[in-house]
Every structure is written in structure tokens, then in C-alpha cells.
Coordinates of C-alpha atoms and ligand atoms in Angstrom, one line a residue:
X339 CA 0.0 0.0 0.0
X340 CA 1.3 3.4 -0.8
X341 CA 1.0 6.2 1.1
X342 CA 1.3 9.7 0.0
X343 CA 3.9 11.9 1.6
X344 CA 2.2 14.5 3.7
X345 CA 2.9 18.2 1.8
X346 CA 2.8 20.6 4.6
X347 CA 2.9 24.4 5.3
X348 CA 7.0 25.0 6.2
X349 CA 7.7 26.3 9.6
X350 CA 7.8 29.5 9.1
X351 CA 4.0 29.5 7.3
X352 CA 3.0 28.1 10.5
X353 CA 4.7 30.4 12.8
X354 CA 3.4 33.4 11.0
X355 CA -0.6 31.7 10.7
X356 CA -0.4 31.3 14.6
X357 CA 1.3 34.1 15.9
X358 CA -0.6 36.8 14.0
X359 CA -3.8 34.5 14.5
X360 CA -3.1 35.0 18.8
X361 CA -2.1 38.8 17.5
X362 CA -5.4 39.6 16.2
X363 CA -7.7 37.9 19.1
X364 CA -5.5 40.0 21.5
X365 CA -5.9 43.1 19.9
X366 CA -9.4 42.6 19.5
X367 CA -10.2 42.0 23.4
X368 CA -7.9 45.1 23.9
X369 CA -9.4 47.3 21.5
X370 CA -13.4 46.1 22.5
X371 CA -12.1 46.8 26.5
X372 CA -10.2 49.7 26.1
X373 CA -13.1 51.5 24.6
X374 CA -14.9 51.3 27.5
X375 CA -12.5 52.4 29.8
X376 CA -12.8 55.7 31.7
X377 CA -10.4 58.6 30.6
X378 CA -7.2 57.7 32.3
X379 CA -3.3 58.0 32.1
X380 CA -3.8 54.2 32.1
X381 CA -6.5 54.4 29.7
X382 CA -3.7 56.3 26.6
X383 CA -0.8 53.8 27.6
X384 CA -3.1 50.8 26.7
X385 CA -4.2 53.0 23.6
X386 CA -1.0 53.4 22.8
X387 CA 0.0 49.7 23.3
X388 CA -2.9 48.9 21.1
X389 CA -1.7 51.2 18.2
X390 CA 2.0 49.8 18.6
X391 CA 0.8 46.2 18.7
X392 CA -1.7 46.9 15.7
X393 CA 1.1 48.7 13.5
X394 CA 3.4 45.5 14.4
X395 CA 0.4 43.2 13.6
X396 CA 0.8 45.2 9.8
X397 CA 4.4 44.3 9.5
X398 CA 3.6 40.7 10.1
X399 CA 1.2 40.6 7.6
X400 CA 2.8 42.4 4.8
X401 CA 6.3 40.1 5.5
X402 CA 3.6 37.0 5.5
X403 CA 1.9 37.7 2.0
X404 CA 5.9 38.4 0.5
X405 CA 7.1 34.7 1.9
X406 CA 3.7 33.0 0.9
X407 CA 4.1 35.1 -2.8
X408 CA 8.1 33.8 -2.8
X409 CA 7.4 30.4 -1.7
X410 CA 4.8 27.7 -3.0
X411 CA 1.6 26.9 -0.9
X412 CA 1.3 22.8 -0.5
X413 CA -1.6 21.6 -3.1
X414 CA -4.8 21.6 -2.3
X415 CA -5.8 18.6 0.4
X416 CA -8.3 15.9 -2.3
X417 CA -11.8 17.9 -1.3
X418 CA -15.2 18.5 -3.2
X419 CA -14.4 21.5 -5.7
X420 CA -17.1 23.9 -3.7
X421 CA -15.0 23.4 -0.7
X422 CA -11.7 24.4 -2.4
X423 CA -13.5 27.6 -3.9
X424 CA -15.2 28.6 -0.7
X425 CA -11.4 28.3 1.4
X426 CA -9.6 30.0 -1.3
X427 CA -12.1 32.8 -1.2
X428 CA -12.2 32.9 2.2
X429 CA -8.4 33.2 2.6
X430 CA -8.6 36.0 0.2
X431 CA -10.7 37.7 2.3
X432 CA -8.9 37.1 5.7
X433 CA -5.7 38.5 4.2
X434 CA -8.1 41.6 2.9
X435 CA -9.3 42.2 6.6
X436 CA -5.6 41.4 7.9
X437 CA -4.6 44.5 6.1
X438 CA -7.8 46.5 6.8
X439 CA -8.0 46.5 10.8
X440 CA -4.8 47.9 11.3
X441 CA -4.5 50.0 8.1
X442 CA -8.0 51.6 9.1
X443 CA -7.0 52.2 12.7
X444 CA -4.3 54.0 11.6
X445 CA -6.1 55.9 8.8
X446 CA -8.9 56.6 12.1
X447 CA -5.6 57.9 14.4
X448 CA -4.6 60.1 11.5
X449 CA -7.5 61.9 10.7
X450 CA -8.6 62.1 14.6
X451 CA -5.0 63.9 14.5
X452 CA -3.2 62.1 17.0
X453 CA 0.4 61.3 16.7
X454 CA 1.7 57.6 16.0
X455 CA 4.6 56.3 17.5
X456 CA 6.2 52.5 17.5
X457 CA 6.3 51.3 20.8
X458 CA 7.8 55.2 21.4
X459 CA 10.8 54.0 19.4
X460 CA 10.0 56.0 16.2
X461 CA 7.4 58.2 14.6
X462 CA 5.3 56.9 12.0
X463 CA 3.9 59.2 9.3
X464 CA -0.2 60.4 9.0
X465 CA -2.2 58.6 6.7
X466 CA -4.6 61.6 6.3
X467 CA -5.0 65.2 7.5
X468 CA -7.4 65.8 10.2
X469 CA -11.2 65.0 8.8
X470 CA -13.9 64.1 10.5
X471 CA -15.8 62.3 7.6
X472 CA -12.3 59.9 6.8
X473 CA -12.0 59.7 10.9
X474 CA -16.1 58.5 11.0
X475 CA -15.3 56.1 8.3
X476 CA -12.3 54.1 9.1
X477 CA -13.6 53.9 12.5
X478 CA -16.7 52.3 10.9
X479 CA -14.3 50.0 8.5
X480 CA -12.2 49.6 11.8
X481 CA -15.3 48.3 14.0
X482 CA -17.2 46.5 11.4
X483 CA -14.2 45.2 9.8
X484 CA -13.3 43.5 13.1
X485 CA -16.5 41.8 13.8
X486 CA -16.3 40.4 9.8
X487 CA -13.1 38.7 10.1
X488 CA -14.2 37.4 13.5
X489 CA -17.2 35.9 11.3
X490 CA -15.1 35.0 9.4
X491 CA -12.4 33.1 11.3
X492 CA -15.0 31.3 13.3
X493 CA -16.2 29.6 9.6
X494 CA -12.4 29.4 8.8
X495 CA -11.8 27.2 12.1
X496 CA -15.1 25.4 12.1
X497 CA -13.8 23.9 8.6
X498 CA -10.2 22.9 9.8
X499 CA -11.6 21.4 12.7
X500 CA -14.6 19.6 10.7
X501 CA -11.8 18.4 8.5
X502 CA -9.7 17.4 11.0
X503 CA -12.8 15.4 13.1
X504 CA -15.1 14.6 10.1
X505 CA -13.0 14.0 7.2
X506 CA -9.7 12.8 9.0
X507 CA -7.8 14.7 6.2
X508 CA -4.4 16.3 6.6
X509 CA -5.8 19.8 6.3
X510 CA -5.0 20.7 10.1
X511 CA -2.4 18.8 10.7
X512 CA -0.5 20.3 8.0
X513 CA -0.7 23.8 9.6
X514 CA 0.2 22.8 13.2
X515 CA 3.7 22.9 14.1
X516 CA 5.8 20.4 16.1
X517 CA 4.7 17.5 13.2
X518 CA 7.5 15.8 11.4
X519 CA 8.9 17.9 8.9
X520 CA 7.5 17.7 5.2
X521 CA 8.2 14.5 2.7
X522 CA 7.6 16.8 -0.3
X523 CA 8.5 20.4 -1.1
X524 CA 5.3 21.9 0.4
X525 CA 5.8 25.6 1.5
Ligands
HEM2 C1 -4.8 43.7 13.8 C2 -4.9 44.9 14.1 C3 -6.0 45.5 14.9 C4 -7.2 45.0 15.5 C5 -7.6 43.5 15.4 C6 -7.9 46.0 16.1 C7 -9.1 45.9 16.8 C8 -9.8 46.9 17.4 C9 -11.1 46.8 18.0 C10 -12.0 45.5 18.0 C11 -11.5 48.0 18.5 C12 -12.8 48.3 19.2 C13 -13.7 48.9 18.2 C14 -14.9 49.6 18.8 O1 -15.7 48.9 19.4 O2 -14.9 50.8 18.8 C15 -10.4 48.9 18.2 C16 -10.4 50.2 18.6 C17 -9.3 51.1 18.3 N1 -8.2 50.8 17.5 FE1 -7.7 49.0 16.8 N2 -7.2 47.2 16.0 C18 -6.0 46.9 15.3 C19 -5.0 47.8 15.0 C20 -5.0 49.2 15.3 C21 -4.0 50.1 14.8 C22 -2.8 49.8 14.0 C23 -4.4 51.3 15.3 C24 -3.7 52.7 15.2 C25 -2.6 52.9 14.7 C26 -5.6 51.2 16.1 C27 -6.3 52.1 16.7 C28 -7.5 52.0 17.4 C29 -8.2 53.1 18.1 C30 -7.7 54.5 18.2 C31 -9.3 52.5 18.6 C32 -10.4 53.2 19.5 C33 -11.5 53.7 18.6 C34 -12.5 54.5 19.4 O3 -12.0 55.1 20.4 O4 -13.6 54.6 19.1 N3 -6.0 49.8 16.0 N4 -9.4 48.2 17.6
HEM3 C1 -7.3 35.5 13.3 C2 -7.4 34.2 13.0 C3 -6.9 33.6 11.7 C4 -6.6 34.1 10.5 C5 -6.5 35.6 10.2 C6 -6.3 33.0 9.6 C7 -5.9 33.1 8.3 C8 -5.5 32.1 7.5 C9 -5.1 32.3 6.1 C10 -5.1 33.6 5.3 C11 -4.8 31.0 5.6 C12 -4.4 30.7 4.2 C13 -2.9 30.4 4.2 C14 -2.2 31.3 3.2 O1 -2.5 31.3 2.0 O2 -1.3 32.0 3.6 C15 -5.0 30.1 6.7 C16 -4.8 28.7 6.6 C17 -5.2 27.9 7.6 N1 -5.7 28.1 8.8 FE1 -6.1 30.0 9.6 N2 -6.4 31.8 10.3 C18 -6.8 32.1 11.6 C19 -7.1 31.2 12.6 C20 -7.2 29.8 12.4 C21 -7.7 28.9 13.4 C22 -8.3 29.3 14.8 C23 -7.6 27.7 12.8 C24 -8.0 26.3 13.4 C25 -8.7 26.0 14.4 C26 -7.0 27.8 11.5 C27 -6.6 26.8 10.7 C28 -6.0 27.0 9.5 C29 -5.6 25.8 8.6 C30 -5.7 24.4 9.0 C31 -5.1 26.4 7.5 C32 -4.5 25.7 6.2 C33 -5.5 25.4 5.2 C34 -5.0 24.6 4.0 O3 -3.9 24.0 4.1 O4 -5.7 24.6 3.0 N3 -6.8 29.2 11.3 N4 -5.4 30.8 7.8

């Protein structure tokens, strides 16, 4: 009997697909709490910890979709065709809405007018000159955005986990690290 070699995501796929997936829970329990806090010294530092996290959250991202364009993904696990359609579309759209949160937080920061700063290590430039109609509108994309990639996710991991349980394919598997390393090439 043959079996065929398991193509995984490489190491570094997996480290980036976790970290920024912790990242962006994080950011969102610290952003939906920090709203509600009551104006405080404490209240900016968390703000500001938000921002810093959120702006490295971006780099993460960006350096993500240059190694996944540089490197080839693993083939597609054997699935119905619908299936394949619906996870490449909705990968397209989590890398959309990995981009948008912290892209429209910044855009919201710079047209509220406030300084950005990186951890206080450097400046970082304003999107946008102060305007209230750009500031109501990225916080909109900022808010909404969040709540549609949480939709979103919650689809995303009900199908790795339904083709982890269900199917017993390597879909999962393939993405968690601490496996043995790949048989094939898969990147
Ligand atoms: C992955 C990145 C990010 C995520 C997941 C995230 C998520 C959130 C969430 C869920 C909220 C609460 C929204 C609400 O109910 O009003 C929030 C608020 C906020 N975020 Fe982010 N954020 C991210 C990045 C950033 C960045 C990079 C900045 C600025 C540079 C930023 C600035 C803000 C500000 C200023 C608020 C408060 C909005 C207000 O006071 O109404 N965020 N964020
Ligand atoms: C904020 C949370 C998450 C985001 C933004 C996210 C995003 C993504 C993206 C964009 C991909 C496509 C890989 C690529 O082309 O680079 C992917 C793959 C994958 N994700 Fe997530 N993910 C998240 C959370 C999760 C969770 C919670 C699970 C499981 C419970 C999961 C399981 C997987 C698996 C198994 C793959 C590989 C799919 C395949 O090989 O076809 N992800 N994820």
C-alpha cells in the first residue's frame, strides 16, 4: 500500500498563521475593552500599546503575504471543488481584513490627529490630515471590519476542525507545528 507523503505548510507559514492568528484575538479584546475604559493615564498607555501592537500586527502581515508570494503553498488537500473555492475565497478575504484592521486604525488615528509612535521608538507618518468624515469612516471599516473577520475566522476554524474530526484529512495537521517535517516540497 502506498502512502502519500504529507505536503505541509513550512515552519515558518505556521509560525506566521499562529502568531498573527493570537495577535489579532488579542488586539481585538484590547481594543473592545479599552473603549470602555474611563479617561485615564492608564487608559492612553493601553491605547497606545494597542496602536503599537496593531502597526506590528501590519508588518507581520505584509512580510507573511511576501514569503507566501516567494514560496509555493502545499496543493490543495483531495476535497469537493465547492469546498476548495469557498477556502480560497475565504483566505482572500482574511488577508483583505488582515490588512484593513490595522491600516483603518491607523487611517482613524490620523484623521482624529493624534500622533503615532512605534512602541515610542519612532514616529510613523499620517495617513490623512485631520477630517472628521475619513475619521467616522475608518472607524466604521475599523469596527465593522473587526466583527467580519471574527465571522469570518469562526467559519475558517469550524472547517479545519470539521476536516480534522469529520473527514480525518491532513488539512490541520498540516498547519500545526511540532509535526514531522514535510516528505515533499510543500511551502
Ligand atoms: C490587527 C490589528 C487591529 C485589530 C484587530 C484592532 C481591533 C480593534 C477593535 C476590535 C477595536 C474596538 C472597536 C470599537 O468597538 O470601537 C479597536 C479600537 C481602536 N483601535 Fe484598533 N485594532 C487593530 C489595529 C489598530 C491600529 C494599528 C491602530 C492605530 C494605529 C488602532 C487604533 C484603534 C483606536 C484609536 C481604537 C479606538 C476607537 C475609538 O475610540 O472609538 N488599531 N481596535
Ligand atoms: C485570526 C485568526 C486567523 C486568521 C486571520 C487565519 C488566516 C488564514 C489564512 C489567510 C490562511 C491561508 C494560508 C495562506 O494562504 O497563507 C489560513 C490557513 C489555515 N488556517 Fe487559519 N487563520 C486564523 C485562525 C485559524 C484557526 C483558529 C484555525 C484552526 C482551528 C486555523 C486553521 C487553518 C488551517 C488548517 C489552514 C491551512 C488550510 C490549508 O492548508 O488549506 N486558522 N489561515
Amino acid at each position: 500500500m502506498t502512502r502519500e507523503p504529507a505536503i505541509r505548510w513550512n515552519r515558518f507559514s505556521q509560525l506566521l498563521h499562529w502568531l498573527i492568528a493570537l495577535l489579532i484575538l488579542g488586539m481585538g479584546i484590547v481594543g473592545l475593552t479599552m473603549t470602555l475604559m474611563a479617561p485615564s493615564i492608564d487608559k492612553l498607555k493601553v491605547y497606545a500599546l494597542h496602536k503599537s501592537f496593531g502597526i506590528t500586527v501590519l508588518m507581520l502581515v505584509a512580510l507573511r503575504l511576501v514569503w507566501r508570494l516567494a514560496h509555493r503553498a502545499p496543493p490543495p488537500v483531495p476535497m469537493p471543488r465547492w469546498q476548495h473555492v469557498a477556502a480560497q475565497a475565504t483566505h482572500f478575504a482574511l488577508y483583505v481584513l488582515m490588512f484593513a484592521m490595522p491600516l483603518s486604525g491607523w487611517l482613524f488615528n490620523s484623521a482624529s490627529n493624534f500622533p503615532l509612535q512605534w512602541f515610542g521608538l519612532f514616529h510613523l507618518p499620517a495617513l490623512w490630515g485631520p477630517d472628521p468624515v475619513v475619521k467616522h469612516w475608518a472607524r466604521d471599516v475599523h469596527e465593522w471590519g473587526f466583527w467580519t473577520l471574527m465571522g469570518l475566522v469562526v467559519l475558517h476554524a469550524a472547517a479545519a476542525i470539521k476536516h480534522h474530526y469529520i473527514d480525518h484529512d491532513e488539512t490541520l495537521r498540516r498547519m500545526l507545528p511540532g509535526l514531522p517535517p514535510p516528505d515533499g516540497d510543500g511551502q
